[in-house]
mmCIF file with all atom_site columns, C-alpha atoms in Angstrom:
data_model
loop_
_atom_site.group_PDB
_atom_site.id
_atom_site.type_symbol
_atom_site.label_atom_id
_atom_site.label_alt_id
_atom_site.label_comp_id
_atom_site.label_asym_id
_atom_site.label_entity_id
_atom_site.label_seq_id
_atom_site.pdbx_PDB_ins_code
_atom_site.Cartn_x
_atom_site.Cartn_y
_atom_site.Cartn_z
_atom_site.occupancy
_atom_site.B_iso_or_equiv
_atom_site.pdbx_formal_charge
_atom_site.auth_seq_id
_atom_site.auth_comp_id
_atom_site.auth_asym_id
_atom_site.auth_atom_id
_atom_site.pdbx_PDB_model_num
ATOM 1   C CA . UNK A 1 1   ? 153.656 -97.230  150.909 1.00 88.00 ? 1200 UNK A CA 1
ATOM 2   C CA . UNK A 1 2   ? 155.535 -93.959  151.303 1.00 93.00 ? 1201 UNK A CA 1
ATOM 3   C CA . UNK A 1 3   ? 155.621 -91.438  154.142 1.00 94.00 ? 1202 UNK A CA 1
ATOM 4   C CA . UNK A 1 4   ? 153.635 -88.886  152.110 1.00 93.00 ? 1203 UNK A CA 1
ATOM 5   C CA . UNK A 1 5   ? 150.837 -91.466  151.783 1.00 92.00 ? 1204 UNK A CA 1
ATOM 6   C CA . UNK A 1 6   ? 150.682 -91.749  155.573 1.00 92.00 ? 1205 UNK A CA 1
ATOM 7   C CA . UNK A 1 7   ? 150.715 -87.956  155.976 1.00 93.00 ? 1206 UNK A CA 1
ATOM 8   C CA . UNK A 1 8   ? 147.893 -87.573  153.472 1.00 91.00 ? 1207 UNK A CA 1
ATOM 9   C CA . UNK A 1 9   ? 145.780 -90.115  155.373 1.00 88.00 ? 1208 UNK A CA 1
ATOM 10  C CA . UNK A 1 10  ? 146.085 -88.206  158.655 1.00 87.00 ? 1209 UNK A CA 1
ATOM 11  C CA . UNK A 1 11  ? 143.007 -86.189  159.632 1.00 85.00 ? 1210 UNK A CA 1
ATOM 12  C CA . UNK A 1 12  ? 145.140 -83.129  160.368 1.00 82.00 ? 1211 UNK A CA 1
ATOM 13  C CA . UNK A 1 13  ? 148.216 -81.958  158.509 1.00 79.00 ? 1212 UNK A CA 1
ATOM 14  C CA . UNK A 1 14  ? 149.134 -79.385  161.151 1.00 84.00 ? 1213 UNK A CA 1
ATOM 15  C CA . UNK A 1 15  ? 152.597 -79.629  162.649 1.00 92.00 ? 1214 UNK A CA 1
ATOM 16  C CA . UNK A 1 16  ? 152.766 -78.026  166.060 1.00 94.00 ? 1215 UNK A CA 1
ATOM 17  C CA . UNK A 1 17  ? 156.015 -76.196  166.662 1.00 97.00 ? 1216 UNK A CA 1
ATOM 18  C CA . UNK A 1 18  ? 157.412 -74.370  169.655 1.00 98.00 ? 1217 UNK A CA 1
ATOM 19  C CA . UNK A 1 19  ? 160.237 -71.891  170.046 1.00 97.00 ? 1218 UNK A CA 1
ATOM 20  C CA . UNK A 1 20  ? 163.354 -72.987  171.938 1.00 97.00 ? 1219 UNK A CA 1
ATOM 21  C CA . UNK A 1 21  ? 162.839 -69.875  174.093 1.00 97.00 ? 1220 UNK A CA 1
ATOM 22  C CA . UNK A 1 22  ? 159.379 -70.967  175.268 1.00 97.00 ? 1221 UNK A CA 1
ATOM 23  C CA . UNK A 1 23  ? 158.971 -72.377  178.748 1.00 97.00 ? 1222 UNK A CA 1
ATOM 24  C CA . UNK A 1 24  ? 158.541 -76.083  179.375 1.00 97.00 ? 1223 UNK A CA 1
ATOM 25  C CA . UNK A 1 25  ? 155.251 -75.138  181.062 1.00 97.00 ? 1224 UNK A CA 1
ATOM 26  C CA . UNK A 1 26  ? 154.053 -73.661  177.741 1.00 97.00 ? 1225 UNK A CA 1
ATOM 27  C CA . UNK A 1 27  ? 155.255 -76.800  175.972 1.00 97.00 ? 1226 UNK A CA 1
ATOM 28  C CA . UNK A 1 28  ? 153.234 -79.041  178.292 1.00 97.00 ? 1227 UNK A CA 1
ATOM 29  C CA . UNK A 1 29  ? 150.160 -76.865  177.672 1.00 97.00 ? 1228 UNK A CA 1
ATOM 30  C CA . UNK A 1 30  ? 150.593 -77.229  173.887 1.00 97.00 ? 1229 UNK A CA 1
ATOM 31  C CA . UNK A 1 31  ? 150.988 -81.002  174.182 1.00 96.00 ? 1230 UNK A CA 1
ATOM 32  C CA . UNK A 1 32  ? 147.737 -81.193  176.155 1.00 96.00 ? 1231 UNK A CA 1
ATOM 33  C CA . UNK A 1 33  ? 145.883 -78.711  173.934 1.00 96.00 ? 1232 UNK A CA 1
ATOM 34  C CA . UNK A 1 34  ? 146.706 -80.601  170.739 1.00 94.00 ? 1233 UNK A CA 1
ATOM 35  C CA . UNK A 1 35  ? 146.724 -84.100  172.298 1.00 93.00 ? 1234 UNK A CA 1
ATOM 36  C CA . UNK A 1 36  ? 150.178 -84.915  170.902 1.00 94.00 ? 1235 UNK A CA 1
ATOM 37  C CA . UNK A 1 37  ? 153.264 -86.502  172.446 1.00 94.00 ? 1236 UNK A CA 1
ATOM 38  C CA . UNK A 1 38  ? 155.967 -84.331  170.901 1.00 96.00 ? 1237 UNK A CA 1
ATOM 39  C CA . UNK A 1 39  ? 156.560 -80.915  169.386 1.00 97.00 ? 1238 UNK A CA 1
ATOM 40  C CA . UNK A 1 40  ? 159.030 -79.757  166.783 1.00 98.00 ? 1239 UNK A CA 1
ATOM 41  C CA . UNK A 1 41  ? 161.300 -77.054  168.158 1.00 98.00 ? 1240 UNK A CA 1
ATOM 42  C CA . UNK A 1 42  ? 161.654 -74.342  165.543 1.00 97.00 ? 1241 UNK A CA 1
ATOM 43  C CA . UNK A 1 43  ? 162.654 -70.710  165.688 1.00 94.00 ? 1242 UNK A CA 1
ATOM 44  C CA . UNK A 1 44  ? 160.839 -69.890  162.460 1.00 94.00 ? 1243 UNK A CA 1
ATOM 45  C CA . UNK A 1 45  ? 158.148 -72.579  162.162 1.00 90.00 ? 1244 UNK A CA 1
ATOM 46  C CA . UNK A 1 46  ? 159.695 -74.214  159.097 1.00 93.00 ? 1245 UNK A CA 1
ATOM 47  C CA . UNK A 1 47  ? 163.148 -75.368  160.204 1.00 94.00 ? 1246 UNK A CA 1
ATOM 48  C CA . UNK A 1 48  ? 163.804 -78.257  162.580 1.00 96.00 ? 1247 UNK A CA 1
ATOM 49  C CA . UNK A 1 49  ? 165.986 -76.999  165.426 1.00 97.00 ? 1248 UNK A CA 1
ATOM 50  C CA . UNK A 1 50  ? 165.063 -79.882  167.714 1.00 97.00 ? 1249 UNK A CA 1
ATOM 51  C CA . UNK A 1 51  ? 162.290 -82.054  169.043 1.00 98.00 ? 1250 UNK A CA 1
ATOM 52  C CA . UNK A 1 52  ? 160.836 -82.238  172.533 1.00 98.00 ? 1251 UNK A CA 1
ATOM 53  C CA . UNK A 1 53  ? 158.452 -84.778  174.007 1.00 95.00 ? 1252 UNK A CA 1
ATOM 54  C CA . UNK A 1 54  ? 156.490 -85.476  177.125 1.00 94.00 ? 1253 UNK A CA 1
ATOM 55  C CA . UNK A 1 55  ? 159.114 -88.096  177.951 1.00 93.00 ? 1254 UNK A CA 1
ATOM 56  C CA . UNK A 1 56  ? 161.795 -85.388  177.988 1.00 94.00 ? 1255 UNK A CA 1
ATOM 57  C CA . UNK A 1 57  ? 159.877 -83.622  180.750 1.00 95.00 ? 1256 UNK A CA 1
ATOM 58  C CA . UNK A 1 58  ? 159.204 -86.764  182.759 1.00 93.00 ? 1257 UNK A CA 1
ATOM 59  C CA . UNK A 1 59  ? 162.828 -87.924  182.602 1.00 92.00 ? 1258 UNK A CA 1
ATOM 60  C CA . UNK A 1 60  ? 164.044 -84.610  184.036 1.00 93.00 ? 1259 UNK A CA 1
ATOM 61  C CA . UNK A 1 61  ? 161.290 -84.045  186.572 1.00 90.00 ? 1260 UNK A CA 1
ATOM 62  C CA . UNK A 1 62  ? 162.846 -86.380  189.136 1.00 87.00 ? 1261 UNK A CA 1
ATOM 63  C CA . UNK A 1 63  ? 166.116 -84.415  189.241 1.00 90.00 ? 1262 UNK A CA 1
ATOM 64  C CA . UNK A 1 64  ? 164.713 -80.926  188.688 1.00 91.00 ? 1263 UNK A CA 1
ATOM 65  C CA . UNK A 1 65  ? 161.424 -79.976  190.329 1.00 89.00 ? 1264 UNK A CA 1
ATOM 66  C CA . UNK A 1 66  ? 161.596 -76.578  188.603 1.00 94.00 ? 1265 UNK A CA 1
ATOM 67  C CA . UNK A 1 67  ? 161.730 -78.096  185.102 1.00 94.00 ? 1266 UNK A CA 1
ATOM 68  C CA . UNK A 1 68  ? 158.459 -76.417  184.105 1.00 95.00 ? 1267 UNK A CA 1
ATOM 69  C CA . UNK A 1 69  ? 160.116 -73.015  184.471 1.00 95.00 ? 1268 UNK A CA 1
ATOM 70  C CA . UNK A 1 70  ? 163.091 -73.933  182.250 1.00 96.00 ? 1269 UNK A CA 1
ATOM 71  C CA . UNK A 1 71  ? 163.348 -73.230  178.527 1.00 97.00 ? 1270 UNK A CA 1
ATOM 72  C CA . UNK A 1 72  ? 162.406 -75.813  175.928 1.00 97.00 ? 1271 UNK A CA 1
ATOM 73  C CA . UNK A 1 73  ? 165.864 -75.411  174.392 1.00 96.00 ? 1272 UNK A CA 1
ATOM 74  C CA . UNK A 1 74  ? 167.420 -76.781  177.567 1.00 95.00 ? 1273 UNK A CA 1
ATOM 75  C CA . UNK A 1 75  ? 165.623 -80.140  177.340 1.00 96.00 ? 1274 UNK A CA 1
ATOM 76  C CA . UNK A 1 76  ? 165.085 -80.645  173.607 1.00 96.00 ? 1275 UNK A CA 1
ATOM 77  C CA . UNK A 1 77  ? 166.908 -83.198  171.501 1.00 96.00 ? 1276 UNK A CA 1
ATOM 78  C CA . UNK A 1 78  ? 168.937 -81.160  169.029 1.00 95.00 ? 1277 UNK A CA 1
ATOM 79  C CA . UNK A 1 79  ? 170.208 -84.023  166.858 1.00 95.00 ? 1278 UNK A CA 1
ATOM 80  C CA . UNK A 1 80  ? 166.953 -84.949  165.188 1.00 96.00 ? 1279 UNK A CA 1
ATOM 81  C CA . UNK A 1 81  ? 166.430 -87.796  162.766 1.00 96.00 ? 1280 UNK A CA 1
ATOM 82  C CA . UNK A 1 82  ? 164.244 -86.576  159.922 1.00 96.00 ? 1281 UNK A CA 1
ATOM 83  C CA . UNK A 1 83  ? 162.916 -88.227  156.791 1.00 96.00 ? 1282 UNK A CA 1
ATOM 84  C CA . UNK A 1 84  ? 161.755 -87.205  153.343 1.00 96.00 ? 1283 UNK A CA 1
ATOM 85  C CA . UNK A 1 85  ? 158.176 -87.796  152.234 1.00 94.00 ? 1284 UNK A CA 1
ATOM 86  C CA . UNK A 1 86  ? 159.171 -90.233  149.501 1.00 95.00 ? 1285 UNK A CA 1
ATOM 87  C CA . UNK A 1 87  ? 160.823 -92.639  151.962 1.00 95.00 ? 1286 UNK A CA 1
ATOM 88  C CA . UNK A 1 88  ? 159.263 -96.099  152.169 1.00 95.00 ? 1287 UNK A CA 1
ATOM 89  C CA . UNK A 1 89  ? 157.302 -96.672  155.368 1.00 93.00 ? 1288 UNK A CA 1
ATOM 90  C CA . UNK A 1 90  ? 159.195 -99.912  156.043 1.00 93.00 ? 1289 UNK A CA 1
ATOM 91  C CA . UNK A 1 91  ? 162.489 -98.002  156.044 1.00 95.00 ? 1290 UNK A CA 1
ATOM 92  C CA . UNK A 1 92  ? 161.140 -95.507  158.571 1.00 96.00 ? 1291 UNK A CA 1
ATOM 93  C CA . UNK A 1 93  ? 159.837 -98.343  160.739 1.00 94.00 ? 1292 UNK A CA 1
ATOM 94  C CA . UNK A 1 94  ? 163.346 -99.783  160.848 1.00 95.00 ? 1293 UNK A CA 1
ATOM 95  C CA . UNK A 1 95  ? 164.886 -96.415  161.800 1.00 95.00 ? 1294 UNK A CA 1
ATOM 96  C CA . UNK A 1 96  ? 162.296 -95.820  164.519 1.00 96.00 ? 1295 UNK A CA 1
ATOM 97  C CA . UNK A 1 97  ? 162.879 -99.295  165.952 1.00 95.00 ? 1296 UNK A CA 1
ATOM 98  C CA . UNK A 1 98  ? 166.683 -99.203  165.794 1.00 96.00 ? 1297 UNK A CA 1
ATOM 99  C CA . UNK A 1 99  ? 166.939 -95.756  167.387 1.00 95.00 ? 1298 UNK A CA 1
ATOM 100 C CA . UNK A 1 100 ? 163.968 -96.148  169.739 1.00 94.00 ? 1299 UNK A CA 1
ATOM 101 C CA . UNK A 1 101 ? 162.279 -92.971  168.568 1.00 95.00 ? 1300 UNK A CA 1
ATOM 102 C CA . UNK A 1 102 ? 158.551 -92.310  168.474 1.00 95.00 ? 1301 UNK A CA 1
ATOM 103 C CA . UNK A 1 103 ? 158.314 -89.127  166.393 1.00 96.00 ? 1302 UNK A CA 1
ATOM 104 C CA . UNK A 1 104 ? 160.092 -88.227  163.154 1.00 97.00 ? 1303 UNK A CA 1
ATOM 105 C CA . UNK A 1 105 ? 159.784 -84.843  161.426 1.00 97.00 ? 1304 UNK A CA 1
ATOM 106 C CA . UNK A 1 106 ? 159.196 -85.013  157.683 1.00 97.00 ? 1305 UNK A CA 1
ATOM 107 C CA . UNK A 1 107 ? 161.117 -82.468  155.616 1.00 96.00 ? 1306 UNK A CA 1
ATOM 108 C CA . UNK A 1 108 ? 161.341 -81.426  152.016 1.00 93.00 ? 1307 UNK A CA 1
ATOM 109 C CA . UNK A 1 109 ? 164.316 -79.347  150.884 1.00 92.00 ? 1308 UNK A CA 1
ATOM 110 C CA . UNK A 1 110 ? 165.111 -78.605  154.512 1.00 88.00 ? 1309 UNK A CA 1
ATOM 111 C CA . UNK A 1 111 ? 161.613 -77.323  155.328 1.00 94.00 ? 1310 UNK A CA 1
ATOM 112 C CA . UNK A 1 112 ? 159.274 -79.011  157.786 1.00 95.00 ? 1311 UNK A CA 1
ATOM 113 C CA . UNK A 1 113 ? 156.262 -80.572  156.034 1.00 94.00 ? 1312 UNK A CA 1
ATOM 114 C CA . UNK A 1 114 ? 154.889 -83.012  158.607 1.00 95.00 ? 1313 UNK A CA 1
ATOM 115 C CA . UNK A 1 115 ? 155.524 -85.331  161.493 1.00 96.00 ? 1314 UNK A CA 1
ATOM 116 C CA . UNK A 1 116 ? 155.095 -89.090  161.702 1.00 96.00 ? 1315 UNK A CA 1
ATOM 117 C CA . UNK A 1 117 ? 154.493 -90.792  165.032 1.00 94.00 ? 1316 UNK A CA 1
ATOM 118 C CA . UNK A 1 118 ? 154.796 -94.442  165.912 1.00 93.00 ? 1317 UNK A CA 1
ATOM 119 C CA . UNK A 1 119 ? 150.999 -94.393  166.256 1.00 91.00 ? 1318 UNK A CA 1
ATOM 120 C CA . UNK A 1 120 ? 150.655 -93.240  162.634 1.00 92.00 ? 1319 UNK A CA 1
ATOM 121 C CA . UNK A 1 121 ? 152.943 -96.071  161.515 1.00 92.00 ? 1320 UNK A CA 1
ATOM 122 C CA . UNK A 1 122 ? 151.074 -98.718  163.507 1.00 90.00 ? 1321 UNK A CA 1
ATOM 123 C CA . UNK A 1 123 ? 147.671 -97.477  162.296 1.00 90.00 ? 1322 UNK A CA 1
ATOM 124 C CA . UNK A 1 124 ? 148.820 -97.617  158.668 1.00 88.00 ? 1323 UNK A CA 1
ATOM 125 C CA . UNK A 1 125 ? 150.328 -101.067 159.066 1.00 86.00 ? 1324 UNK A CA 1
ATOM 126 C CA . UNK A 1 126 ? 147.197 -102.441 160.742 1.00 88.00 ? 1325 UNK A CA 1
ATOM 127 C CA . UNK A 1 127 ? 145.117 -101.058 157.868 1.00 84.00 ? 1326 UNK A CA 1
ATOM 128 C CA . UNK A 1 128 ? 147.356 -102.808 155.341 1.00 81.00 ? 1327 UNK A CA 1
ATOM 129 C CA . UNK A 1 129 ? 147.163 -106.118 157.213 1.00 82.00 ? 1328 UNK A CA 1
ATOM 130 C CA . UNK A 1 130 ? 143.380 -105.918 157.516 1.00 84.00 ? 1329 UNK A CA 1
ATOM 131 C CA . UNK A 1 131 ? 143.085 -105.244 153.789 1.00 81.00 ? 1330 UNK A CA 1
ATOM 132 C CA . UNK A 1 132 ? 145.305 -108.248 152.985 1.00 81.00 ? 1331 UNK A CA 1
ATOM 133 C CA . UNK A 1 133 ? 143.310 -110.450 155.373 1.00 86.00 ? 1332 UNK A CA 1
ATOM 134 C CA . UNK A 1 134 ? 140.043 -109.380 153.747 1.00 83.00 ? 1333 UNK A CA 1
ATOM 135 C CA . UNK A 1 135 ? 141.420 -110.060 150.279 1.00 86.00 ? 1334 UNK A CA 1
ATOM 136 C CA . UNK A 1 136 ? 142.631 -113.530 151.273 1.00 85.00 ? 1335 UNK A CA 1
ATOM 137 C CA . UNK A 1 137 ? 139.354 -114.295 153.015 1.00 84.00 ? 1336 UNK A CA 1
ATOM 138 C CA . UNK A 1 138 ? 137.429 -113.247 149.914 1.00 84.00 ? 1337 UNK A CA 1
ATOM 139 C CA . UNK A 1 139 ? 139.646 -115.396 147.703 1.00 85.00 ? 1338 UNK A CA 1
ATOM 140 C CA . UNK A 1 140 ? 139.357 -118.460 149.924 1.00 86.00 ? 1339 UNK A CA 1
ATOM 141 C CA . UNK A 1 141 ? 135.580 -118.213 150.210 1.00 84.00 ? 1340 UNK A CA 1
ATOM 142 C CA . UNK A 1 142 ? 134.888 -117.740 146.491 1.00 83.00 ? 1341 UNK A CA 1
ATOM 143 C CA . UNK A 1 143 ? 133.006 -120.644 144.994 1.00 58.00 ? 1342 UNK A CA 1
#
């Protein structure tokens, strides 16, 4: 199973981006509006300048009560791990686990084409395991 297979199975192929010059308040509104946990930070909508998540806000809220009025660029992660669509899902699972990341932008020739979350990975893996279980059950109960 490849990353593109997972992307194609998602109900929506939209990738929500936000400018680094947007406010964190606007970022939180976009997260809520689209029911997602992270946004790709992009000045042009196709490049990956960074990534920002709800966890980035929460981690800073304790030290900075005015975090909602700051710019997204001030809290984003600028060194972003990306992947290509032809990468095997198992390889991405290993990267996500090793680096403790929950969202990975998918790129092709440097352009943003999708985003994979840990939820997407788990859903796909559960589907594969259920299919295997059903196949084994069918085989065992054939007479």
